[in-house]
Coordinates of C-alpha atoms in Angstrom, one line a residue:
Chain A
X18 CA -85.0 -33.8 -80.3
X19 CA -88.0 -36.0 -78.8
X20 CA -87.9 -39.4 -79.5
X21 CA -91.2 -41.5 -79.9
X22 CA -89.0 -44.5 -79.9
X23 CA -86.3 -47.0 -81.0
X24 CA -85.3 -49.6 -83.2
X25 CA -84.4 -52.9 -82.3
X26 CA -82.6 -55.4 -84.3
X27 CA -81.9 -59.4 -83.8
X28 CA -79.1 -60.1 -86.2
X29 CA -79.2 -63.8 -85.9
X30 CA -82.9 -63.6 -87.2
X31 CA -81.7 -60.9 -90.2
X32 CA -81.1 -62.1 -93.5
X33 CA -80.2 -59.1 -95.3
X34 CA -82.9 -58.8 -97.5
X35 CA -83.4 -55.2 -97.4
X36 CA -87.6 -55.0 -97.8
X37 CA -86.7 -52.5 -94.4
X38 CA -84.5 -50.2 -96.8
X39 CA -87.3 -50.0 -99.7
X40 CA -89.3 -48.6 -97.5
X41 CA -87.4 -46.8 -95.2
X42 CA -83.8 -45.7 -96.6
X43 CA -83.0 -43.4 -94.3
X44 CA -83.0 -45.7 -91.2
X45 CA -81.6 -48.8 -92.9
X46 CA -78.9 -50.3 -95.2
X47 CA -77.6 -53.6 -96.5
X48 CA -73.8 -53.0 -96.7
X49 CA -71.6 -54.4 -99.4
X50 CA -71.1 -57.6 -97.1
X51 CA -74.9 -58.7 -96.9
X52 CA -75.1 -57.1 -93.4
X53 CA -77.8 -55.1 -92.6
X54 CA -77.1 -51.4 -90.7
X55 CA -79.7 -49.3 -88.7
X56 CA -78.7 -46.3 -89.3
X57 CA -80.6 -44.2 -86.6
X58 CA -82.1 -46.1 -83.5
X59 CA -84.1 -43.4 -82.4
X60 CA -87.0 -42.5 -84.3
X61 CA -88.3 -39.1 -83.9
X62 CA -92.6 -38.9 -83.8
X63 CA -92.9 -37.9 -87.7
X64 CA -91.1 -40.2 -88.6
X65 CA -93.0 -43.4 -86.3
X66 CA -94.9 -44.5 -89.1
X67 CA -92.5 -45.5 -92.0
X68 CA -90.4 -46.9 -89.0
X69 CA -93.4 -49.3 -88.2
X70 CA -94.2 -50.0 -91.7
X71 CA -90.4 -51.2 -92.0
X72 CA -90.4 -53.3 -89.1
X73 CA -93.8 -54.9 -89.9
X74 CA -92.6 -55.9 -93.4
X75 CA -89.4 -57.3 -91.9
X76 CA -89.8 -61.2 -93.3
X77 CA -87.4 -62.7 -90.7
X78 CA -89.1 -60.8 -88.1
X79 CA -85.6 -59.2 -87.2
X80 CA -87.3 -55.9 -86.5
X81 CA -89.2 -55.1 -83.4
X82 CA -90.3 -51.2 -81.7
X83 CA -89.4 -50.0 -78.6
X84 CA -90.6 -47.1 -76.8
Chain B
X1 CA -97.4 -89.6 -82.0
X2 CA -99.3 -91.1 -85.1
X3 CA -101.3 -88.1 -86.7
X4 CA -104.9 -88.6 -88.0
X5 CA -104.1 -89.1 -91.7
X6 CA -107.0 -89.4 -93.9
X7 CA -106.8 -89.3 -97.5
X8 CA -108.7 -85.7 -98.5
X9 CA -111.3 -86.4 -101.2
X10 CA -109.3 -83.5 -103.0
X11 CA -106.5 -84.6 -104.7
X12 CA -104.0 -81.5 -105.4
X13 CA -101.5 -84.3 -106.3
X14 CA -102.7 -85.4 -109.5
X15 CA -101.4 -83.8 -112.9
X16 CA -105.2 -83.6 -113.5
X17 CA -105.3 -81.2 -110.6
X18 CA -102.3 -79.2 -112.1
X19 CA -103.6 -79.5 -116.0
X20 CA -106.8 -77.2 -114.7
X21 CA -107.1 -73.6 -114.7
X22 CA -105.9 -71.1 -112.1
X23 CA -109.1 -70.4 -111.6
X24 CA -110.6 -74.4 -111.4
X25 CA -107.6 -74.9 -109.2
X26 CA -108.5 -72.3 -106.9
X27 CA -112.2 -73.9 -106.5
X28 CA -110.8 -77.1 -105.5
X29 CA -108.4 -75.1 -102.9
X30 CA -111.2 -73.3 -101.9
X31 CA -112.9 -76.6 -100.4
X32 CA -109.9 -77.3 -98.4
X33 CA -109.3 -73.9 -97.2
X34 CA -112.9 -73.8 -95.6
X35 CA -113.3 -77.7 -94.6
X36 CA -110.2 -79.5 -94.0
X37 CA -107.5 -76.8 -93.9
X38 CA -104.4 -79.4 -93.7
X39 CA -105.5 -81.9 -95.6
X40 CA -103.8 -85.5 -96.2
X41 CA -102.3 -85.9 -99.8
X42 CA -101.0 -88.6 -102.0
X43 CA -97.6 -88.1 -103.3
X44 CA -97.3 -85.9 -106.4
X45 CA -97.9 -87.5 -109.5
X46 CA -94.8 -87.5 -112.0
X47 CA -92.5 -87.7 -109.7
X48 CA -89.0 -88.0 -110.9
X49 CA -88.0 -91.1 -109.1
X50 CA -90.9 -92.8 -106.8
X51 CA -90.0 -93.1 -103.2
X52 CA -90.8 -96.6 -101.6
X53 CA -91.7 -94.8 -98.0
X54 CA -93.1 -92.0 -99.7
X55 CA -96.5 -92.1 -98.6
X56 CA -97.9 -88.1 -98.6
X57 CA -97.8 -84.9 -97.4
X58 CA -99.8 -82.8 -95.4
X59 CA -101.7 -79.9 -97.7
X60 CA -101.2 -76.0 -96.4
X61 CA -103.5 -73.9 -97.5
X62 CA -104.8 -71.4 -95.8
X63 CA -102.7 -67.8 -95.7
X64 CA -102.1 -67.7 -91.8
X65 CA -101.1 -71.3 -92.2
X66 CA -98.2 -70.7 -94.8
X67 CA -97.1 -67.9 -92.4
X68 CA -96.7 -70.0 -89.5
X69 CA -95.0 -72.7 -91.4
X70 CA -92.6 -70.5 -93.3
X71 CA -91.6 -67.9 -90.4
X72 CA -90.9 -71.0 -88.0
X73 CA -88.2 -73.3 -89.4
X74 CA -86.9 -74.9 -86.7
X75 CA -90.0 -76.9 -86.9
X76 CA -90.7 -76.7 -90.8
X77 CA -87.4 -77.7 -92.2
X78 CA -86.3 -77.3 -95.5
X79 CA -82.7 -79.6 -95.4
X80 CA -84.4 -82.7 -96.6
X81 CA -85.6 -81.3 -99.9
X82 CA -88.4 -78.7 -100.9
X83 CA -90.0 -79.5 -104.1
X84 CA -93.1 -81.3 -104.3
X85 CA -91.9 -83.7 -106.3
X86 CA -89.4 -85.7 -105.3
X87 CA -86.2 -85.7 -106.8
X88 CA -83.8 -88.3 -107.0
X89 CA -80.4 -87.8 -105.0
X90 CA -78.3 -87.3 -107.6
X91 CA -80.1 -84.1 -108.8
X92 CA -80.7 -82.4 -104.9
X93 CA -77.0 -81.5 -104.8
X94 CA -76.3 -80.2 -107.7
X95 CA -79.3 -78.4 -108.3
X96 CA -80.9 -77.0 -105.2
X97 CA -77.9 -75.0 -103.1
X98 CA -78.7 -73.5 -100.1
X99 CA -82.9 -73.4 -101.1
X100 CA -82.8 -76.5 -99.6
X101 CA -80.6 -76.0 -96.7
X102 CA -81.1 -74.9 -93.0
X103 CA -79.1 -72.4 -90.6
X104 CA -76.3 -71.9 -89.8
X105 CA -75.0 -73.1 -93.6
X106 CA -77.9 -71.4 -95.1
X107 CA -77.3 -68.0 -93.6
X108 CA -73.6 -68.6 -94.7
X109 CA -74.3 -69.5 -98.2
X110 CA -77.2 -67.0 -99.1
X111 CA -75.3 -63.8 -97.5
X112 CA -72.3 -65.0 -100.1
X113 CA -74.8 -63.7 -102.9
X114 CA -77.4 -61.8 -100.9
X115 CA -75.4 -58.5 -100.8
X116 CA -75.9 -58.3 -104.7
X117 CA -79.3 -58.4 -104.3
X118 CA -80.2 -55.2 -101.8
X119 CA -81.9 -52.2 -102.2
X120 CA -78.8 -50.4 -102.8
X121 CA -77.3 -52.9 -105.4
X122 CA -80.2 -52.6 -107.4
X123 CA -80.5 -49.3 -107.8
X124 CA -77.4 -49.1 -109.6
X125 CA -78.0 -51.5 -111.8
X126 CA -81.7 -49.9 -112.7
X127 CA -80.8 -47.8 -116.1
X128 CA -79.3 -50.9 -117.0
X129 CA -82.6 -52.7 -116.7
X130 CA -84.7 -50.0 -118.1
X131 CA -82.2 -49.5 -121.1
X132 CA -82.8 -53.1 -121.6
X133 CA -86.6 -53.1 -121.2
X134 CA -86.3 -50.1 -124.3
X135 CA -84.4 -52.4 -126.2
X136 CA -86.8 -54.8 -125.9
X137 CA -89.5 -53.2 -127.2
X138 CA -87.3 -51.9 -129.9
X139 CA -87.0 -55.3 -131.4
X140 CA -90.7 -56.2 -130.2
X141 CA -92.2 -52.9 -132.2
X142 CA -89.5 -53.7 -135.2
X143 CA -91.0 -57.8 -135.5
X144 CA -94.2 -57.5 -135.2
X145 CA -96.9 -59.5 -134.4
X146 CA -94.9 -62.6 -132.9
X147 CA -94.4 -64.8 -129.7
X148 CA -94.8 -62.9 -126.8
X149 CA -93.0 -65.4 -124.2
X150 CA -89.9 -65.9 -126.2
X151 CA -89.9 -61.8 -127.8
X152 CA -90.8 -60.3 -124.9
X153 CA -90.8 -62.3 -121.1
X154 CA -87.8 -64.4 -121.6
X155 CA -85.7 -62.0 -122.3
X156 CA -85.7 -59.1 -119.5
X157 CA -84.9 -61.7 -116.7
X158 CA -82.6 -63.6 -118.3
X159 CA -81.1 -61.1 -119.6
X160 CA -80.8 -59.5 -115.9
X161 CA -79.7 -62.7 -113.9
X162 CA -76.9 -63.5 -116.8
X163 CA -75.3 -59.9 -116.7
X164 CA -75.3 -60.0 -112.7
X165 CA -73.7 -63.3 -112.4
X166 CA -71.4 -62.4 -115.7
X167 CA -72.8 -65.4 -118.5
X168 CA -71.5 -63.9 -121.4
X169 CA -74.6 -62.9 -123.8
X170 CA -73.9 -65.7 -126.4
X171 CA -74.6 -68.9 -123.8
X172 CA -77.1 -67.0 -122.0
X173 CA -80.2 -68.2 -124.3
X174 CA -79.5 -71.9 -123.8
X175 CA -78.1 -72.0 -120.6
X176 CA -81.4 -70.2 -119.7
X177 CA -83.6 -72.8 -121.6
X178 CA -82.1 -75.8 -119.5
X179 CA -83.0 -73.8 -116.3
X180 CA -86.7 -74.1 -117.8
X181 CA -86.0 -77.9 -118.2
X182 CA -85.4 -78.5 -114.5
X183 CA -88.7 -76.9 -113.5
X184 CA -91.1 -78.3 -116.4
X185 CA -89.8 -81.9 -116.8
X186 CA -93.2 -82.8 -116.3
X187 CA -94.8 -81.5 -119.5
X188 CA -94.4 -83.3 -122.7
X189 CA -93.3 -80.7 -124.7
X190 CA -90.4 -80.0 -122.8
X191 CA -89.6 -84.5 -123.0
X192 CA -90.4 -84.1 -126.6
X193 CA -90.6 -88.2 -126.4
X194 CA -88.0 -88.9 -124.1
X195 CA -88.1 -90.3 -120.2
X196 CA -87.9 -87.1 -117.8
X197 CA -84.6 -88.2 -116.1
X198 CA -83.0 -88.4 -119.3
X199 CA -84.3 -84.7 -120.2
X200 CA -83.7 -83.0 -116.8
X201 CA -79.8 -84.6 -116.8
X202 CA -79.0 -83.4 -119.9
X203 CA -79.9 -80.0 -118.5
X204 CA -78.3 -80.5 -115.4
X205 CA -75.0 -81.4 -117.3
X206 CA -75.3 -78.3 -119.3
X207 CA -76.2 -76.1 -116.5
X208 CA -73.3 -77.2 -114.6
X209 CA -70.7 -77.1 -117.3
X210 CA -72.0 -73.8 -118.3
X211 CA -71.6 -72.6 -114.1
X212 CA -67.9 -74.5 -113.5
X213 CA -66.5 -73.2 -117.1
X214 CA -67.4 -69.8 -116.2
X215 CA -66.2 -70.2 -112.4
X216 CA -62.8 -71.3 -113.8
X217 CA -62.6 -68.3 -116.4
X218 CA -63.0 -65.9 -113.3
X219 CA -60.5 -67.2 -111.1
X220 CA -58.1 -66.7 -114.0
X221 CA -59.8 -63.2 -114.9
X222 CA -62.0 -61.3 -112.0
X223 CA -64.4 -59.7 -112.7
X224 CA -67.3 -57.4 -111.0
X225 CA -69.8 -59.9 -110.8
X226 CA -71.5 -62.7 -108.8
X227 CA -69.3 -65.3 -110.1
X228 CA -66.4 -63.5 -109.2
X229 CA -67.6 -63.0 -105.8
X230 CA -68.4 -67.0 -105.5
X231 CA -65.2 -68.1 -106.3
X232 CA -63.6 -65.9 -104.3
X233 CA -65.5 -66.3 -101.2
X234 CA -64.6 -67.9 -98.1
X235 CA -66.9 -69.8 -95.6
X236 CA -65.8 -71.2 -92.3
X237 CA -62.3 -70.4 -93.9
X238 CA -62.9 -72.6 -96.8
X239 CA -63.5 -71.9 -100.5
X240 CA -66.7 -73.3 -102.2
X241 CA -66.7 -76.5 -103.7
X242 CA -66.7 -76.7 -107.1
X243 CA -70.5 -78.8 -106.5
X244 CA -71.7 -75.7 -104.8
X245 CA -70.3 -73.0 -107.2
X246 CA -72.0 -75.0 -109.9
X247 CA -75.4 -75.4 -107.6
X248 CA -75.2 -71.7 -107.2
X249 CA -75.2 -71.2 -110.7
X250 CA -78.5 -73.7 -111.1
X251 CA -79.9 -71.9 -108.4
X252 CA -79.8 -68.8 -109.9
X253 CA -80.5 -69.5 -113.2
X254 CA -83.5 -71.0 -112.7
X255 CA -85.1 -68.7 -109.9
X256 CA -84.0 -65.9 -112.1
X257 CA -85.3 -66.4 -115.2
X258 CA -89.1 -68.2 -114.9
X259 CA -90.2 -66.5 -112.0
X260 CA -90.4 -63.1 -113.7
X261 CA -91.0 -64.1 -117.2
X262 CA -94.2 -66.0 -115.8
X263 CA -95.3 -62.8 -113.6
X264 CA -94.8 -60.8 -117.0
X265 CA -97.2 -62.8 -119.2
X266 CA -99.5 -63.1 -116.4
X267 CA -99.6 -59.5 -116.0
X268 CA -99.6 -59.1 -119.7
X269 CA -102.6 -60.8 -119.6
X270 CA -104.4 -59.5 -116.7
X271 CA -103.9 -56.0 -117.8
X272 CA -105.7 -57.0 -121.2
X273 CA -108.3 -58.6 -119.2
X274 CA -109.1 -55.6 -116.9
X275 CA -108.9 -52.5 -118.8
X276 CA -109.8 -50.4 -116.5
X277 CA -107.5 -51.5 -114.2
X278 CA -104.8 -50.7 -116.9
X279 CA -106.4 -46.9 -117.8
X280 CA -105.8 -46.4 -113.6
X281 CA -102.3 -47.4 -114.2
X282 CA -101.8 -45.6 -116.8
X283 CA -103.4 -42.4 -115.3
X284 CA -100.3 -41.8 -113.4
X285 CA -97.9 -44.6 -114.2
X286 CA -95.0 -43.4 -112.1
X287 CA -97.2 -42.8 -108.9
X288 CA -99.3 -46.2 -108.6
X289 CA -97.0 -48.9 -110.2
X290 CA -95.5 -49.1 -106.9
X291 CA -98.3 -50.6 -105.4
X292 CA -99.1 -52.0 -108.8
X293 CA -96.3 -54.1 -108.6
X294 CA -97.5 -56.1 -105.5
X295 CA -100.9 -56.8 -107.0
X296 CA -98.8 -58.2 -110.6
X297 CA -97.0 -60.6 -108.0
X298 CA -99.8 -61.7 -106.2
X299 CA -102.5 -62.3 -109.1
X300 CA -99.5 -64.3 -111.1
X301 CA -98.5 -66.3 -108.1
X302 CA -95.4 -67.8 -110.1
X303 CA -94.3 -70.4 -107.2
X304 CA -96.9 -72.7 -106.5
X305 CA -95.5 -75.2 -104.3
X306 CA -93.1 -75.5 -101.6
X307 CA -92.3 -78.0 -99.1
X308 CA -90.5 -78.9 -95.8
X309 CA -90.2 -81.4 -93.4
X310 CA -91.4 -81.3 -89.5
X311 CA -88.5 -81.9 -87.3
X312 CA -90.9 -82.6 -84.3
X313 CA -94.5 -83.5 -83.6
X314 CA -96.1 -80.8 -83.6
X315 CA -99.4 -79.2 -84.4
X316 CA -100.6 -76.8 -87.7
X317 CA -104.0 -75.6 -87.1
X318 CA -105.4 -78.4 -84.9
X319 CA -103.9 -80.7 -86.9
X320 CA -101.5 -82.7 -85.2
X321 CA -98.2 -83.6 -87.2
X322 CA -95.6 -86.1 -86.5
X323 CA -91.8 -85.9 -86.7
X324 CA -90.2 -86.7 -90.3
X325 CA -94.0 -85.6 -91.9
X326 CA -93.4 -83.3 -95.0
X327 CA -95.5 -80.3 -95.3
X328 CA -96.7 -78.4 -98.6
X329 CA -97.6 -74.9 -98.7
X330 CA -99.7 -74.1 -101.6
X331 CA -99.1 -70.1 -102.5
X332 CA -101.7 -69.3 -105.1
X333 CA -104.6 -70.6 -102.4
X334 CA -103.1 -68.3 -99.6
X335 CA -103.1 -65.5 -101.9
X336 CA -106.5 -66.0 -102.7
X337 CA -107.6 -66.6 -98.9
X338 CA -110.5 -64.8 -98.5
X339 CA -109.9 -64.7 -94.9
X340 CA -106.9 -62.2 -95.6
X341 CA -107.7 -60.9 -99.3
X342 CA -111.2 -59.0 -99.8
X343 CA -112.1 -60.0 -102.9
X344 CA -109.5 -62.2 -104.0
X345 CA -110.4 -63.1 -107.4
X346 CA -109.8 -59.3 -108.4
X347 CA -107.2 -57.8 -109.7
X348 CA -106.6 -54.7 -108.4
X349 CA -103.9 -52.6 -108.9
X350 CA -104.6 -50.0 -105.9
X351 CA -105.1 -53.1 -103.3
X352 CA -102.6 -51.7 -100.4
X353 CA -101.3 -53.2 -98.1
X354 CA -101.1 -56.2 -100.1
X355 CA -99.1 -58.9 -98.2
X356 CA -98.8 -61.4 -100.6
X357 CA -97.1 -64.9 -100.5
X358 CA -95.9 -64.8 -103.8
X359 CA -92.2 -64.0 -102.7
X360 CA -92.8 -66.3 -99.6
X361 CA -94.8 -66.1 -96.6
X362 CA -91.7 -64.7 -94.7
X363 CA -89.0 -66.4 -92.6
X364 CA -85.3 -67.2 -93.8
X365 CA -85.8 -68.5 -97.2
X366 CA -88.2 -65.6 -98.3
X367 CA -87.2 -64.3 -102.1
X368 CA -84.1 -62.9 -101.9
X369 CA -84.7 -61.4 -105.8
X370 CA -88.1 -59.9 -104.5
X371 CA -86.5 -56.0 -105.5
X372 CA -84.7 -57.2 -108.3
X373 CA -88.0 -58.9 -109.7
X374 CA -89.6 -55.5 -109.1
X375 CA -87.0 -53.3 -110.8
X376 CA -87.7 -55.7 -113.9
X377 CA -91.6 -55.5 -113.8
X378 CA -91.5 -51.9 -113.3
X379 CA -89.3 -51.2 -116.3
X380 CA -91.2 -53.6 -118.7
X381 CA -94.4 -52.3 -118.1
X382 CA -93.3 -48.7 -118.1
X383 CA -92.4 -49.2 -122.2
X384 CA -95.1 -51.7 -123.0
X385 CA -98.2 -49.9 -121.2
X386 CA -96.9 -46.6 -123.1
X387 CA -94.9 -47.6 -126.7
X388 CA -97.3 -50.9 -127.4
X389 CA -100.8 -49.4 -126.3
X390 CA -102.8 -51.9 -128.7
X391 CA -101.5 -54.9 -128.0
X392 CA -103.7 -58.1 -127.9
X393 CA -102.5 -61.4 -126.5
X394 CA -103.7 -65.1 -128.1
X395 CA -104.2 -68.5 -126.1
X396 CA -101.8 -68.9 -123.8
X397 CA -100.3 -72.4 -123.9
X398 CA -100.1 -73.1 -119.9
X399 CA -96.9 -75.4 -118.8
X400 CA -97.8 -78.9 -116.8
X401 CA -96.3 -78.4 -113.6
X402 CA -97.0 -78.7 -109.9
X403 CA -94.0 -76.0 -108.9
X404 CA -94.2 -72.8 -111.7
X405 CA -97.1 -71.3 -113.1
X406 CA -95.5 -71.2 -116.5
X407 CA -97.2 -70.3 -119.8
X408 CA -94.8 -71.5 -122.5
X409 CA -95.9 -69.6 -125.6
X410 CA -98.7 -66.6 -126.0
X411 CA -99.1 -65.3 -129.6
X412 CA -99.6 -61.5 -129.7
X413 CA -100.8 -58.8 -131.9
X414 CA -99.0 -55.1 -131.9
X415 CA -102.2 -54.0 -134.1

């Protein structure tokens, strides 16, 4: 399956919040301990622009893109 | 360093500042956004307790500014208090947990109650919230014409915070109105005649009795809620402190319960005042309140004011700062920015994206109750918007305070 990318994720800068889950729930998830999970890393093309929205709404800045 | 401190010829410190309208407000913030974007202030008026070397704080403003200051707390601290006003020692501990705390022991506090807060969480606890909202409006159709505040926004977030931490439904209306108390101390309804420390420790006491007699209940009975959780919980390998189970408890209480009850009468009102913008809504309720929900948050702004304290010189906008300066960022004039917002003094429900401040402006302390909060709004409005189409709101009577933008009492009409 192409890729058009991947998700990183700085845990020391995550605080759990979940505002990446809202808006994209099949990539992310708070666990019952407060820890957030990316689910998938790789982000297929169709799929770029939720991913992006997610990371851009990320208030810690704990999200970033990579190709 | 020394920084370049002039006193601004616009004083946001004043009770007559806070005693205007939004809207009057905004005109004054509008000066300093486009002449003197950090501005030098004069402590806040009312303070609790004066402080001797309390001699001001620098004024943030501008949207980009309360970004850069909120997503960058190594330099913006918020360990040596965050409320405008300053609050006497005694009161910090018990009342402000780990709002006014910095990393690591703020990461390690937070996450102890964050998890009940995600996405996830809150899903499950939705029906509950929209049973509740249809209750609500039960008793709101079955009274009449009455006090909107007290029949209507009180009840939905208090209601909600109380069941999540596990307050039993008989203590929850006055253990809810001394969390009001510790945010409106300033207004004279709320003294009633008496000095503000006297008021605000009477509802300190109560808070705290009200949070350790509960804490002690759960470690004899668990239960599945927050409380249960708290006293539970291990950090470090240590169990909390009674102090911070009780602070906890403040914490809660009060960011639980005013926030949304201000955002609902704001909306309340806002809908009223643009009907149109309430027909749009209401066009396809289930499709647009999403987006709706953003613009409600923004246009209410219910935090005003928060501050922290530079740990090193630094620079905000070409303003230099000095080490051990406090900082206030002023929420309402960055979401009315008209450098970020087109047309900022309009409510709009279809306004996307919408990156409002009203949950924060980003960065570790940013509203951990930001879903929950929308949950609540979503299911109120849902049965108001389409069971109460005729309502009509009286004068609000506005709350005198520099931190929440409360409105005490509102009169309405079902018609």
């Amino acid at each position: 399956m192409p890729s058009a990318g991947c998700i990183k994720h700085d845990r020391a800068r995550c605080a759990g919040l979940g505002v990446c889950e809202a808006i994209a729930p099949e990539f992310f998830e708070v666990g019952g301990d407060g820890e957030m999970v990316v689910l998938r890393a790789d982000v297929a093309p169709e799929a770029e622009a939720l991913v992006r929205e997610a990371i851009e709404s990320c208030p810690t800045q704990a999200l970033s893109w990579s190709e | 360093m020394t920084s370049t401190r002039r006193l601004s010829d616009h004083n946001v410190s004043a009770n007559s500042f806070w005693a205007l309208t939004a809207r009057q407000r905004d005109e004054v913030w509008r000066e300093l956004r486009d002449h003197e974007p950090v501005s030098w202030q004069p402590p806040a008026e009312g303070g609790l307790m004066p402080i001797e070397d309390d001699d001001g704080y620098w004024a943030v403003v501008r949207y980009d500014d309360i970004r850069e200051v909120s997503t960058n707390p190594e330099i913006y601290c918020s360990g040596e208090g965050v409320q405008l006003e300053n609050i006497p020692e005694m009161f910090l501990e018990p009342t402000q947990s780990f709002l006014a705390m910095d990393a690591p022991r703020h990461s390690s506090l937070r996450r102890l109650v964050s998890a009940a807060f995600t996405p996830r969480r809150i899903a499950t606890i939705e029906d509950q919230i929209r049973s509740q909202a249809t209750r609500i409006v039960d008793d709101l159709l079955a009274t009449g014409d009455c006090d909107f505040v007290h029949n209507v926004s009180m009840k939905l977030p208090m209601w909600t915070i109380y069941e999540m931490v596990g307050l039993p439904a008989e203590q929850q209306e006055e253990v809810a109105s001394a969390a009001d108390v510790i945010v409106s101390s300033n207004d004279e309804d709320v003294q009633a005649g008496r000095e503000p420390l006297e008021v605000i420790n009477d509802a300190v006491m109560t808070l705290m009795t009200a949070g350790l007699d509960l804490a002690e209940d759960r470690r004899n009975h668990p239960s599945d809620d927050l409380m249960t959780n708290l006293v539970q919980a291990e950090v470090d390998g240590e169990q909390l402190t009674d102090e911070e189970i009780s602070a906890f408890f403040v914490l809660l209480s009060v960011a639980g319960n005013d926030t949304t009850r201000n955002t609902i009468s704001h909306t309340a009102m806002a809908l009223a005042a643009f009907p149109e913008q309430r027909d749009w809504l209401l066009a396809d309720f289930d499709g647009r309140i999403g987006t709706a929900l953003d613009e409600f948050v923004r246009w209410a702004s219910p935090v005003m004011t928060f501050k922290r304290t530079v740990t090193q010189d630094t620079v905000l906008n070409g303003q230099p700062i000095a080490a051990g300066e406090k900082v206030v960022m002023f929420y309402p004039s960055g979401n009315r920015d008209e450098r970020f917002f087109e047309r900022p003094w309009e409510f709009d429900l279809s306004r996307s994206p919408n990156k409002h401040l009203s949950f924060g402006g980003g960065g570790p302390h940013f509203c951990m109750g930001q879903q929950l909060a929308k949950s609540q709004l979503r299911a109120i409005f849902g049965e108001l918007l389409h069971r109460v189409p005729n309502l009509e709101l009286g004068e609000p009577d506005y709350l005198l305070s520099n931190f929440v933008n409360g409105i005490k009492s509102m009169p309405c009409t079902l018609n």
